[in-house]
mmCIF file of C-alpha atoms in Angstrom:
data_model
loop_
_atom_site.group_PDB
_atom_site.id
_atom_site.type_symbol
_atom_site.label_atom_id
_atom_site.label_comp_id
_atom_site.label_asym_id
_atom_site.label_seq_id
_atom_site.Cartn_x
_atom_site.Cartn_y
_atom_site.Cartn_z
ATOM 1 C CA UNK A 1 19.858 -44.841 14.987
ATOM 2 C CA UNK A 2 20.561 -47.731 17.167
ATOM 3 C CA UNK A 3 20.226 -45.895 20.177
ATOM 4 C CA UNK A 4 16.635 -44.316 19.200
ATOM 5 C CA UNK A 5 15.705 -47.769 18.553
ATOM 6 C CA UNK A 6 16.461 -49.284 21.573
ATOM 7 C CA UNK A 7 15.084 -46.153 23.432
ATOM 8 C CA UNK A 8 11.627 -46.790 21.437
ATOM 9 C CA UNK A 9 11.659 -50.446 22.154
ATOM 10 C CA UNK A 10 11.721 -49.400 25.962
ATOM 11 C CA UNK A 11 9.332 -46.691 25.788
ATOM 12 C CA UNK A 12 6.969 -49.113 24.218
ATOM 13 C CA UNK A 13 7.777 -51.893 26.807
ATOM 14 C CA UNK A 14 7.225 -49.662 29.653
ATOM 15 C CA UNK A 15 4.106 -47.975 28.040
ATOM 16 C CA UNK A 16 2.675 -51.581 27.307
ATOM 17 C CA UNK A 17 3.227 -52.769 30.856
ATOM 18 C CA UNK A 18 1.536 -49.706 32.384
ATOM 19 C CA UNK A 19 -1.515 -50.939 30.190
ATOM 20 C CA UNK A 20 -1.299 -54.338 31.629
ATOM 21 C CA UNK A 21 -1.185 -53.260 34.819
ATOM 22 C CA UNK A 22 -4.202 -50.398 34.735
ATOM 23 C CA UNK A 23 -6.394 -52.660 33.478
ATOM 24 C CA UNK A 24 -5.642 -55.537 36.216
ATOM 25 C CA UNK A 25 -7.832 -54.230 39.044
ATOM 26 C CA UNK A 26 -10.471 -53.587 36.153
ATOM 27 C CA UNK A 27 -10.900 -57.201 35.644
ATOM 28 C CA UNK A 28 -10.703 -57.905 39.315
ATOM 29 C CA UNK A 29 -12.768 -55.236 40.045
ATOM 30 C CA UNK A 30 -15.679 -57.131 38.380
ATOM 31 C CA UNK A 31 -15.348 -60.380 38.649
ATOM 32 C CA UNK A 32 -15.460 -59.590 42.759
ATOM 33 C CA UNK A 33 -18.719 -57.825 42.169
ATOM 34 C CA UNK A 34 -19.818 -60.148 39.679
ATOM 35 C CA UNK A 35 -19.463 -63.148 42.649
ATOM 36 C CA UNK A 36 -22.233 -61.342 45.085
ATOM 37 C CA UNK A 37 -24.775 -61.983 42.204
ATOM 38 C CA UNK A 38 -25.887 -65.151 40.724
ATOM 39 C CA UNK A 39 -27.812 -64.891 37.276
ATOM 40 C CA UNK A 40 -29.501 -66.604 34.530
ATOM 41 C CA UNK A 41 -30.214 -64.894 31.432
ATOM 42 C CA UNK A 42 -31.581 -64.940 27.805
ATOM 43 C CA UNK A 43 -32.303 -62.098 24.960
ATOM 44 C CA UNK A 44 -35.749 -62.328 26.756
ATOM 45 C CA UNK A 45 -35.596 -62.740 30.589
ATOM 46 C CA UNK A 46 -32.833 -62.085 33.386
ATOM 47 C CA UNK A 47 -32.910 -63.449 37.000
ATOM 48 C CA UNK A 48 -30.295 -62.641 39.553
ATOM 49 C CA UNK A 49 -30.438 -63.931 42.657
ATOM 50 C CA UNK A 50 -28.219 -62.539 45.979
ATOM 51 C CA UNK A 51 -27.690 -63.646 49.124
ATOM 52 C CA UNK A 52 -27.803 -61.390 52.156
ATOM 53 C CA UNK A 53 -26.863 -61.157 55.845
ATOM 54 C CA UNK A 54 -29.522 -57.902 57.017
ATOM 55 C CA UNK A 55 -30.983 -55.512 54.982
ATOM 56 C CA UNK A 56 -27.763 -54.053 53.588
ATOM 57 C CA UNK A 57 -24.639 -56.766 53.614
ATOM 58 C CA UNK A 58 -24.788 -58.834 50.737
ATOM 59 C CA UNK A 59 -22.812 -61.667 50.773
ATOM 60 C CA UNK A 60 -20.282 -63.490 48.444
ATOM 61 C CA UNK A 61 -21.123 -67.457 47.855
ATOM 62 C CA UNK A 62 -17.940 -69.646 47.763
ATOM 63 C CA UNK A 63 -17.768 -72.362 45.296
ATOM 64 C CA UNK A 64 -15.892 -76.050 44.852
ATOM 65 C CA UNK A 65 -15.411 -78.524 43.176
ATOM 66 C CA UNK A 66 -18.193 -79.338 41.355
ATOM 67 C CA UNK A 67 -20.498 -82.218 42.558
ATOM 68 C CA UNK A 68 -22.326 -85.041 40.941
ATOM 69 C CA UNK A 69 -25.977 -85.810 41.514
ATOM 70 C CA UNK A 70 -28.452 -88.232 40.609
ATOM 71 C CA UNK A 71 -31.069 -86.583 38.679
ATOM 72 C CA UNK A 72 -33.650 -88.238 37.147
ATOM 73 C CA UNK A 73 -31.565 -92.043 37.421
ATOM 74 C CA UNK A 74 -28.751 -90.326 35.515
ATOM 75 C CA UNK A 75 -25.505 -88.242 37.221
ATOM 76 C CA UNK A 76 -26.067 -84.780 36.679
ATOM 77 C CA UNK A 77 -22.709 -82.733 37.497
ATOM 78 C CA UNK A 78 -23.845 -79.486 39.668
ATOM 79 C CA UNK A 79 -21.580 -75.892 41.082
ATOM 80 C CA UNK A 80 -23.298 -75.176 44.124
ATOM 81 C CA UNK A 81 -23.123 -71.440 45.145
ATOM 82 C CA UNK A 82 -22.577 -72.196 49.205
ATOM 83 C CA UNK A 83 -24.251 -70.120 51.808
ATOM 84 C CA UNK A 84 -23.240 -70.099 55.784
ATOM 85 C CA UNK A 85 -26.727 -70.746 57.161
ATOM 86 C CA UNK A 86 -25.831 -68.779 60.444
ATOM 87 C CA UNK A 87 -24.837 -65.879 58.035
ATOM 88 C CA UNK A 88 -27.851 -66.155 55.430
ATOM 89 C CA UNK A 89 -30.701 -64.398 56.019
ATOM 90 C CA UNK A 90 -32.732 -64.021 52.444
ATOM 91 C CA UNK A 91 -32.557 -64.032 49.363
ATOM 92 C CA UNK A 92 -32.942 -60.907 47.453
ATOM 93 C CA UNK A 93 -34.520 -61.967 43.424
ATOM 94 C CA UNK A 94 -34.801 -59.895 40.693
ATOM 95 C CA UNK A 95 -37.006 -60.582 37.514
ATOM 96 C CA UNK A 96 -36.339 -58.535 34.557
ATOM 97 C CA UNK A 97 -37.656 -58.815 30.752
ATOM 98 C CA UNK A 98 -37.260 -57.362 27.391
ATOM 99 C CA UNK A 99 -40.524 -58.598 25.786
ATOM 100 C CA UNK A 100 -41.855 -55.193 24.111
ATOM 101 C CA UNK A 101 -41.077 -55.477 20.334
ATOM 102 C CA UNK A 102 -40.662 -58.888 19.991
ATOM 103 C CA UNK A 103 -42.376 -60.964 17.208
ATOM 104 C CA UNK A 104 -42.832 -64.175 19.428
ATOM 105 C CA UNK A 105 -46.085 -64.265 22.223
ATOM 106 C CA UNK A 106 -45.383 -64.558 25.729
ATOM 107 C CA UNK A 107 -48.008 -66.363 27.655
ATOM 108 C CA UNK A 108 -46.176 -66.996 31.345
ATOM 109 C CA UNK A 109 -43.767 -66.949 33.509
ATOM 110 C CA UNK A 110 -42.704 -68.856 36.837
ATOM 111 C CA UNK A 111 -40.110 -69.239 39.213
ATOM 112 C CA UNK A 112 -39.699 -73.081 40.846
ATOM 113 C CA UNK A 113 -37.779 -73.829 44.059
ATOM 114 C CA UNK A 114 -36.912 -77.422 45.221
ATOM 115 C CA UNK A 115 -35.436 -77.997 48.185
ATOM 116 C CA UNK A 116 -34.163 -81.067 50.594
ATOM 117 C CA UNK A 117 -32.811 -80.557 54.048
ATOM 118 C CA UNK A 118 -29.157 -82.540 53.703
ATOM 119 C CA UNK A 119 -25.940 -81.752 54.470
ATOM 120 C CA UNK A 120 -24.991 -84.655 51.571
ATOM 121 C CA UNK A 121 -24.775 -82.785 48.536
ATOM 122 C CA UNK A 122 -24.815 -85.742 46.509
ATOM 123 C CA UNK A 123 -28.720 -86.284 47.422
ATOM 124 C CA UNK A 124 -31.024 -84.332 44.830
ATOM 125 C CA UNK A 125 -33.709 -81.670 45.699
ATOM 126 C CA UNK A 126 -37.273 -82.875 46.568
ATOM 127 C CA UNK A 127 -40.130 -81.555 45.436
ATOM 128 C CA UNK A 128 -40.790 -78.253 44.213
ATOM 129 C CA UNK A 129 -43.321 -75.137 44.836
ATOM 130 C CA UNK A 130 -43.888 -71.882 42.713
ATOM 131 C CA UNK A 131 -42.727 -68.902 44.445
ATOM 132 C CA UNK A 132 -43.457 -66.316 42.039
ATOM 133 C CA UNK A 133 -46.073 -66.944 38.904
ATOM 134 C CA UNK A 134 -47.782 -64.713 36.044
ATOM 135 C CA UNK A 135 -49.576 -64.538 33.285
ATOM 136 C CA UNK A 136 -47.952 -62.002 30.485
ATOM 137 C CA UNK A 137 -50.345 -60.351 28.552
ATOM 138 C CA UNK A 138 -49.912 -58.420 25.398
ATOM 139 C CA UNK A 139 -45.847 -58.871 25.626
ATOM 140 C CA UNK A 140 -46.233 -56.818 28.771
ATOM 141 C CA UNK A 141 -44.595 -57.666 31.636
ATOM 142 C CA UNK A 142 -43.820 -55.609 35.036
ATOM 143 C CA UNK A 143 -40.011 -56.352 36.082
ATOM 144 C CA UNK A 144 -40.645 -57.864 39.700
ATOM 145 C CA UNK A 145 -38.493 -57.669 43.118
ATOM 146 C CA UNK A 146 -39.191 -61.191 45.997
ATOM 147 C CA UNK A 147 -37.751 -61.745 49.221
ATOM 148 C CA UNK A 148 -36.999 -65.255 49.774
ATOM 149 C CA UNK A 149 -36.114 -65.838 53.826
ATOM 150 C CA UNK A 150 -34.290 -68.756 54.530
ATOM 151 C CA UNK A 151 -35.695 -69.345 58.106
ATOM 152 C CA UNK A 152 -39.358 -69.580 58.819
ATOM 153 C CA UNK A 153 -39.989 -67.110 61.834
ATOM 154 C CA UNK A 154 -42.445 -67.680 65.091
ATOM 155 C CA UNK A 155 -44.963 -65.165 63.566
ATOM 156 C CA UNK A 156 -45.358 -65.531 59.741
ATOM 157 C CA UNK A 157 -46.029 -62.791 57.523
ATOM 158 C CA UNK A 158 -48.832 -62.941 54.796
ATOM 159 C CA UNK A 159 -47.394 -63.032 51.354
ATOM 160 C CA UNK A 160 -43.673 -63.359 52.681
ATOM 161 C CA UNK A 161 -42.010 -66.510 51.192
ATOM 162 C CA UNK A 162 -39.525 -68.385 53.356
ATOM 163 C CA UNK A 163 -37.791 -71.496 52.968
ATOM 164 C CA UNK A 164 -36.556 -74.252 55.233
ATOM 165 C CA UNK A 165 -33.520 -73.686 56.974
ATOM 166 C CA UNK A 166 -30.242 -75.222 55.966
ATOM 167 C CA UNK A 167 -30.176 -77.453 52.946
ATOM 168 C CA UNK A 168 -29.606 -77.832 48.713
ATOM 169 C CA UNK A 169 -32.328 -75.567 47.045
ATOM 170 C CA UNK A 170 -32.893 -75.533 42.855
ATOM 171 C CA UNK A 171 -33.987 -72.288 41.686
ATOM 172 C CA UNK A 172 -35.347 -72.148 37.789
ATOM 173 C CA UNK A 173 -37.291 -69.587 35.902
ATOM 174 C CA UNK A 174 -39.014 -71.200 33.338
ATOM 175 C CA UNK A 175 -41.500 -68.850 30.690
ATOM 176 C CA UNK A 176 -43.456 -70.726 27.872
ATOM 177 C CA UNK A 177 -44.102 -68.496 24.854
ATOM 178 C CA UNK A 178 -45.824 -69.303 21.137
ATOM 179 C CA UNK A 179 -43.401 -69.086 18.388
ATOM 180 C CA UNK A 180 -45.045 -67.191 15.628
ATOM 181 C CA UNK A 181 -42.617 -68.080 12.786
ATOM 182 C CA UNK A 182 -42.987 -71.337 13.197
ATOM 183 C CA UNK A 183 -46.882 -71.700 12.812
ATOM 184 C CA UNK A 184 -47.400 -73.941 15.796
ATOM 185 C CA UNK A 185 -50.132 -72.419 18.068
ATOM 186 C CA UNK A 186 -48.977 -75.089 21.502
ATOM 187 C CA UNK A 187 -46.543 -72.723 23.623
ATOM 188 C CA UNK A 188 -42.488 -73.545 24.093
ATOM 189 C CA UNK A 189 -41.384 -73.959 28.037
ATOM 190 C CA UNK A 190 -38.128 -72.735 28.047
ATOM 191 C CA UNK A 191 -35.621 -72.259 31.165
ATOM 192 C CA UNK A 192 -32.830 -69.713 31.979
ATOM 193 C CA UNK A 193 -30.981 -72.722 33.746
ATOM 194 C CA UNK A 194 -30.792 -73.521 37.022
ATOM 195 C CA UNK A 195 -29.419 -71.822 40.224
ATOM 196 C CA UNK A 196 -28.160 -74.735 42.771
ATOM 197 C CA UNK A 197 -27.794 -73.226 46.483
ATOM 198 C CA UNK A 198 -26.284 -75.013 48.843
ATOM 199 C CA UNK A 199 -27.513 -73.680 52.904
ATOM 200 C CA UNK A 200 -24.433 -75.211 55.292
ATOM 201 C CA UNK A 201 -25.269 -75.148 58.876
ATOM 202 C CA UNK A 202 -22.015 -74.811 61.858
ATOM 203 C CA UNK A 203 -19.298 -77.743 62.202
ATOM 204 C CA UNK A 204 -20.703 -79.804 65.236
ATOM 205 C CA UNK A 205 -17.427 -80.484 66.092
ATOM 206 C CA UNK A 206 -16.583 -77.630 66.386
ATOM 207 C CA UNK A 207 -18.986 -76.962 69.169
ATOM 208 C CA UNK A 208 -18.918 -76.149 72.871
ATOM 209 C CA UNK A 209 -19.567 -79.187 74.751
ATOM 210 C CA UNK A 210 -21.426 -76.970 77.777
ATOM 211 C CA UNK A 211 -24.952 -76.595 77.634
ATOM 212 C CA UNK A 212 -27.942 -75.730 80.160
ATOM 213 C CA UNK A 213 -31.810 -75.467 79.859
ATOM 214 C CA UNK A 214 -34.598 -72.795 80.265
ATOM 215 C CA UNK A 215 -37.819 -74.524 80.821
ATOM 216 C CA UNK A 216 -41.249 -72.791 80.250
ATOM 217 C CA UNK A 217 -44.629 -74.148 81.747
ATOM 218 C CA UNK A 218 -47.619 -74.182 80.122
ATOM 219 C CA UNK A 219 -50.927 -75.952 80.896
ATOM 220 C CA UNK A 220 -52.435 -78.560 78.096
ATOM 221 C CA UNK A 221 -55.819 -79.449 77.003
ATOM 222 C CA UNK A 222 -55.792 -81.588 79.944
ATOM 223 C CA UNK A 223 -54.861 -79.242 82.792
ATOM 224 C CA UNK A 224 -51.825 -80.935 83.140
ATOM 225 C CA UNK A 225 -48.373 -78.747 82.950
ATOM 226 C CA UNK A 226 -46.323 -79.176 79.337
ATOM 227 C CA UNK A 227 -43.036 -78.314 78.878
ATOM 228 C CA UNK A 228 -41.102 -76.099 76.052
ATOM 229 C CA UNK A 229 -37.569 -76.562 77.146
ATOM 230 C CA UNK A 230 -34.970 -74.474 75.128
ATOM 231 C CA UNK A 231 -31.156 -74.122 75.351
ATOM 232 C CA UNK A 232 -29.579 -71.261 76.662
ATOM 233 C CA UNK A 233 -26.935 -70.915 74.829
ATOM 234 C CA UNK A 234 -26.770 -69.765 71.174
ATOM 235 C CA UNK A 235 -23.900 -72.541 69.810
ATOM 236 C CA UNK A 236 -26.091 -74.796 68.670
ATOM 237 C CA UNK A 237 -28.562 -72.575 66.489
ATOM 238 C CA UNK A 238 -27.434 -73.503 63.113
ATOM 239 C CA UNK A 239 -25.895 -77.483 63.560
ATOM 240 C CA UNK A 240 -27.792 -79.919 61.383
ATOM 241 C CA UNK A 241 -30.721 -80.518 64.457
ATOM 242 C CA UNK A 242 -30.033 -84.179 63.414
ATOM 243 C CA UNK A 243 -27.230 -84.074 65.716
ATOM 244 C CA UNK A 244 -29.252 -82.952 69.103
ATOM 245 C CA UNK A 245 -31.806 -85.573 70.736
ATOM 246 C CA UNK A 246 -34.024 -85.883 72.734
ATOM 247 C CA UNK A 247 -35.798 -88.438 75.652
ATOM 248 C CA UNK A 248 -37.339 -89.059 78.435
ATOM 249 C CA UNK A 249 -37.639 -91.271 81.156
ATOM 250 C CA UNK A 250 -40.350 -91.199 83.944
ATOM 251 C CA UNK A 251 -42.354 -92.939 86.766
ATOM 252 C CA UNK A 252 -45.989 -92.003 86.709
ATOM 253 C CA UNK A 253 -48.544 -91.424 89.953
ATOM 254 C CA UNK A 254 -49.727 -94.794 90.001
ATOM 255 C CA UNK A 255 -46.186 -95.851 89.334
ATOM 256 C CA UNK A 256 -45.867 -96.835 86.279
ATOM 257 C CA UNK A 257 -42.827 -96.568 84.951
ATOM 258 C CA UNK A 258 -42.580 -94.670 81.181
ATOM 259 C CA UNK A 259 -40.373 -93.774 78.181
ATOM 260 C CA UNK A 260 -41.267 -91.495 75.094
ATOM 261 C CA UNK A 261 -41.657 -93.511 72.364
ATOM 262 C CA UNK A 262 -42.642 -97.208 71.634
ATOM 263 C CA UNK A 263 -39.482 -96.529 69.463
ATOM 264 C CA UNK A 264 -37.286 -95.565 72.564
ATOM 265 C CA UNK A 265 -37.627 -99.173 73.739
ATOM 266 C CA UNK A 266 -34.961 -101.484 73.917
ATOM 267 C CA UNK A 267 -35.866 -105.559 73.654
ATOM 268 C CA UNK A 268 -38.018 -106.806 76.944
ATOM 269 C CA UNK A 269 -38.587 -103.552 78.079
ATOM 270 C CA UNK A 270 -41.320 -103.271 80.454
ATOM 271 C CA UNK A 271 -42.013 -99.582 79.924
ATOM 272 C CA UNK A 272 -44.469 -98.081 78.647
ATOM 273 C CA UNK A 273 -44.908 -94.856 76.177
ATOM 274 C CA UNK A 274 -46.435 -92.015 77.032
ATOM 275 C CA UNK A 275 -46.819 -91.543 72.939
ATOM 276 C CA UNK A 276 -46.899 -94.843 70.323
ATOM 277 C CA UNK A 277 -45.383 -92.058 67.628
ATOM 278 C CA UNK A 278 -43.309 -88.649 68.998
ATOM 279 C CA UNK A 279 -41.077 -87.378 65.620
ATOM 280 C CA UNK A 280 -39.705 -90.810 64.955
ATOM 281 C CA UNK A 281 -36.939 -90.624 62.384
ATOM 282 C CA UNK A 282 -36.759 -86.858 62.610
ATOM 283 C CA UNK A 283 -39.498 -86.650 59.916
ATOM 284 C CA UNK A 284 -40.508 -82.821 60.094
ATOM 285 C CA UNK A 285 -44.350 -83.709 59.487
ATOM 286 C CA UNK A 286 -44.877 -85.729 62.912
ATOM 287 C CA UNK A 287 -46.573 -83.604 65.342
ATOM 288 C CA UNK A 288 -44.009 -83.960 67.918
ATOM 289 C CA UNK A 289 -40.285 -83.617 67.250
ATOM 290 C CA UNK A 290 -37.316 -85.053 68.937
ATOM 291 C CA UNK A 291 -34.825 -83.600 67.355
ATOM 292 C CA UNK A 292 -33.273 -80.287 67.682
ATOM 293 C CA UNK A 293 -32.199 -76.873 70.136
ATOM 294 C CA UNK A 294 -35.937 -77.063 71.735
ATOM 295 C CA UNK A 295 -38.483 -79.791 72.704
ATOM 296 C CA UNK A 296 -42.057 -79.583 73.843
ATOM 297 C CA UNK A 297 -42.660 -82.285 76.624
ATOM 298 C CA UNK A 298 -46.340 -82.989 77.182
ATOM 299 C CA UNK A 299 -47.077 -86.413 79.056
ATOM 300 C CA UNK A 300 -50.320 -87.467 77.283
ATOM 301 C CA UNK A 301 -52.649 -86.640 80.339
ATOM 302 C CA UNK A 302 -49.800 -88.762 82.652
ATOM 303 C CA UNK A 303 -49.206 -87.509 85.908
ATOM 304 C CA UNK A 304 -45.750 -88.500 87.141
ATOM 305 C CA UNK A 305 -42.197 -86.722 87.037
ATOM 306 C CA UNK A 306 -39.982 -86.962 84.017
ATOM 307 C CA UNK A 307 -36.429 -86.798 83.232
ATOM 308 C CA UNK A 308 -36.045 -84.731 80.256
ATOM 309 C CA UNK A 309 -32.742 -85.660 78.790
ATOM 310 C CA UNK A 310 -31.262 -83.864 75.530
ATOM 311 C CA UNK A 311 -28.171 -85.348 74.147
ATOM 312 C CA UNK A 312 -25.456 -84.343 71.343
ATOM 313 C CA UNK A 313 -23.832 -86.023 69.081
ATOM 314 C CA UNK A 314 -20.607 -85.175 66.752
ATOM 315 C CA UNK A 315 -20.548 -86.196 62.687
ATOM 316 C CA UNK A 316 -19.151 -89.936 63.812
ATOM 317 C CA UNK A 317 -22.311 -90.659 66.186
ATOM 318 C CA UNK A 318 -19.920 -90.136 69.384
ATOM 319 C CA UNK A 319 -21.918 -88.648 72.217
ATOM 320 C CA UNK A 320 -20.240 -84.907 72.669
ATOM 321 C CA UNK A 321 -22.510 -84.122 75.909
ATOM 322 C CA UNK A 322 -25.601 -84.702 77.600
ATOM 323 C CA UNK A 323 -27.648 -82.783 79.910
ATOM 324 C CA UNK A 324 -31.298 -83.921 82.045
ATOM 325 C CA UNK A 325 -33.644 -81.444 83.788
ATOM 326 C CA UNK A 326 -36.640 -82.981 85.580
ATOM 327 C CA UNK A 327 -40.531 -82.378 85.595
ATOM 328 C CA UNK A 328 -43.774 -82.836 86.827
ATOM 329 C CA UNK A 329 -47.322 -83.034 85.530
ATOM 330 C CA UNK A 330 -48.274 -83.960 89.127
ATOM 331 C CA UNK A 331 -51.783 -81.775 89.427
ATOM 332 C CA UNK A 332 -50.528 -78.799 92.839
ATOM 333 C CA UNK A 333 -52.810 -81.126 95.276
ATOM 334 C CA UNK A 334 -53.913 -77.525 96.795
ATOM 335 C CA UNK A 335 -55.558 -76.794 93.945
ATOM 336 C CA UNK A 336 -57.464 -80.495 93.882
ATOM 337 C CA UNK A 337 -58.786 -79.336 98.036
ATOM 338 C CA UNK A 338 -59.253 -75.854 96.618
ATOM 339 C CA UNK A 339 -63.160 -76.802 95.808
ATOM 340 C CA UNK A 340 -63.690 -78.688 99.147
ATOM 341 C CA UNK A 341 -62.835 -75.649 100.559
ATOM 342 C CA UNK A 342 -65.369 -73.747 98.934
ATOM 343 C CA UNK A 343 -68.243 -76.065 99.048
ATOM 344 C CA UNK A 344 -67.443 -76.392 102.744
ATOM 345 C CA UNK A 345 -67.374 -72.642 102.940
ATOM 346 C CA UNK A 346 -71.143 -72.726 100.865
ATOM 347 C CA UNK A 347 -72.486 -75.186 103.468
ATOM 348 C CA UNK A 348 -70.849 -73.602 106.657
ATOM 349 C CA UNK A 349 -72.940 -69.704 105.159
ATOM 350 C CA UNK A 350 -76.486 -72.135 104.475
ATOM 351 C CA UNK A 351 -76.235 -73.273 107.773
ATOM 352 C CA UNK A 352 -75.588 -70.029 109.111
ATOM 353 C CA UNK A 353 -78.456 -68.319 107.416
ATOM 354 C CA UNK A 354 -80.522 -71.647 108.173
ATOM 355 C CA UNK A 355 -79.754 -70.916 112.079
ATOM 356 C CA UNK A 356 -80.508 -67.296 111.962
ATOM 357 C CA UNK A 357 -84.181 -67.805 109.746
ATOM 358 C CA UNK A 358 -85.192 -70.362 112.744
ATOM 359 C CA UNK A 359 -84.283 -67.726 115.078
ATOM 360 C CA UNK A 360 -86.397 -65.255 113.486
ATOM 361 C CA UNK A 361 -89.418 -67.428 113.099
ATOM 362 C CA UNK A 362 -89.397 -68.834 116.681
ATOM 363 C CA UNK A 363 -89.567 -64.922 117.562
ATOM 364 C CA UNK A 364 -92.454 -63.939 115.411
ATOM 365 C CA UNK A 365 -94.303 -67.042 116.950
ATOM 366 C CA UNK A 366 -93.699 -65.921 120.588
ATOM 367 C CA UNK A 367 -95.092 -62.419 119.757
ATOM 368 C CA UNK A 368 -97.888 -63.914 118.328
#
């Protein structure tokens, strides 16, 4: 009897232990799958949001520790889901709902994005847009697939939504409804809770120090040659553009000698700027910007040669490298004779004809 009992406790050990251990990768199984897709849900809506690399790789966000933010003059403590922005191509967002059957009216639905380009993930988002609104009618309500591309391309497409680059984004569905039980008419907001994203561009120390430039020439309004003057190589796509500057330097055809930027002066500086305001502070809404992989160098209607200088900095402010090409605006001086030469042509054929319509009417005179 003792035997068969010990034999039955082992049977059942070994028989509980196989359990255990089948239904291990189960668990993993999901909570791997469940880490490619971010989601917010209710008994009413669902939004998922996943991050992708091309068409068909989605990707995995990492998280940390979480991080406290200032929201509204209080802390707010936030999980970002983090994103390699050289790896992060869109976002793929799904909408669903289960409104049909349900005793409450829906009257809308909206999806907000804020966004802030930082690399301190302290800072809260700025302000926000709607990416994605509609009215529900009838507790009816198509389930609805966006693209959300992180980078803004050259050529925009119509309808496409993009967002900024690297950065902290907010996502947050919000739907407003009328709760018929209650006998209030005024419509509830209510949100699934929000989706914090953080966008991380490349280590710039971690970065070649080795760069060159390819320099394309276009003419401005003013017939003058501009500039758009690009790296060629690919390191520096995705650093914080914070950390690449530009300036210039220059002596002009009456020789004058010029800088930038009034900004770009230093105390008693005699020079003058070929712009009073060229992207000062980095601020993305000044028409010229001096920060970043590529800079467009037009001299104001200036003719002189420029030294275009574009200079990199690591995360303590220590100059990594630095790197000039030069320029000219200087008008091709053949072109300035090019209509002497034709008006002297003009005169040199009226002359000829001139000489050859005297000959002819000294002739007709002598027959006469």
């Amino acid at each position: 009897m003792i035997r068969k009992g010990i034999l039955g406790f082992i049977f059942a050990f070994v028989f509980l232990a196989l359990g255990v251990f089948a239904l291990t990768p189960t668990s993993l199984a999901s909570a791997e799958t469940g880490n490619v897709t971010i989601s917010r849900s209710d008994s009413n809506f669902t939004f998922e949001l996943t991050g992708f690399s091309s068409q068909t790789s989605p990707l995995s966000p990492t998280y940390s520790t979480p991080v406290t933010i200032i929201d509204d003059e209080h802390g707010k403590e936030v999980n970002y889901a983090y994103y390699d922005w050289s790896k992060l191509k869109f976002f793929g967002i799904s909408i669903k709902n289960s409104l049909s059957g349900n005793e409450d009216t829906f009257v809308d639905v909206k999806l907000l994005v804020s966004y802030k380009q930082t690399e301190n993930l302290s800072e809260n988002v700025g302000k926000e847009r709607v990416i994605y609104e509609e009215t529900i009618s009838g507790n009816t309500l198509a389930n609805k697939a966006l693209t959300f591309h992180i980078d803004q391309p050259e050529k925009i497409t119509e309808n496409a939504i993009y967002g900024d680059g690297f950065g902290i984004y907010k996502f947050d569905l919000i739907y407003s409804y009328v709760d018929v039980s209650s006998g209030n008419a005024n419509p509830l907001s209510l949100s699934l809770g929000e989706i914090y994203v953080a966008v991380m561009p490349d280590d710039i120390d971690t970065k070649s120090k080795h760069i060159t430039f390819k320099a394309e020439k276009y003419s401005s309004n003013e017939l003058l040659d501009s500039y758009y003057i690009t790296f060629n190589e690919r390191d520096y796509d995705y650093v914080n553009p914070c950390h690449i500057k530009w300036s210039v330097t220059g002596i002009g055809k009456d020789n004058t000698r010029y800088v930038m930027r009034e900004s770009d002066k230093i105390e008693g500086d005699y020079r003058t700027a070929l712009w009073e305001s060229y992207g000062d502070d980095n601020e993305k809404d000044t028409a010229y910007d001096m920060f970043g992989k590529d800079f467009l160098f037009d001299s104001h209607n200036v003719e002189g040669r420029f030294d275009v200088t574009c200079t990199i900095y690591n995360s303590n402010g220590d100059i990594i490298t630095t790197y000039s090409t030069t320029v000219s605006t200087i008008k091709d001086e053949s072109n300035s004779y090019l209509w002497l030469y034709i008006a002297l042509a003009i005169l040199l054929v009226v002359i000829i004809i001139g000489i050859i319509l005297i000959i002819v009417f000294r002739k007709k005179e002598k027959i006469w």
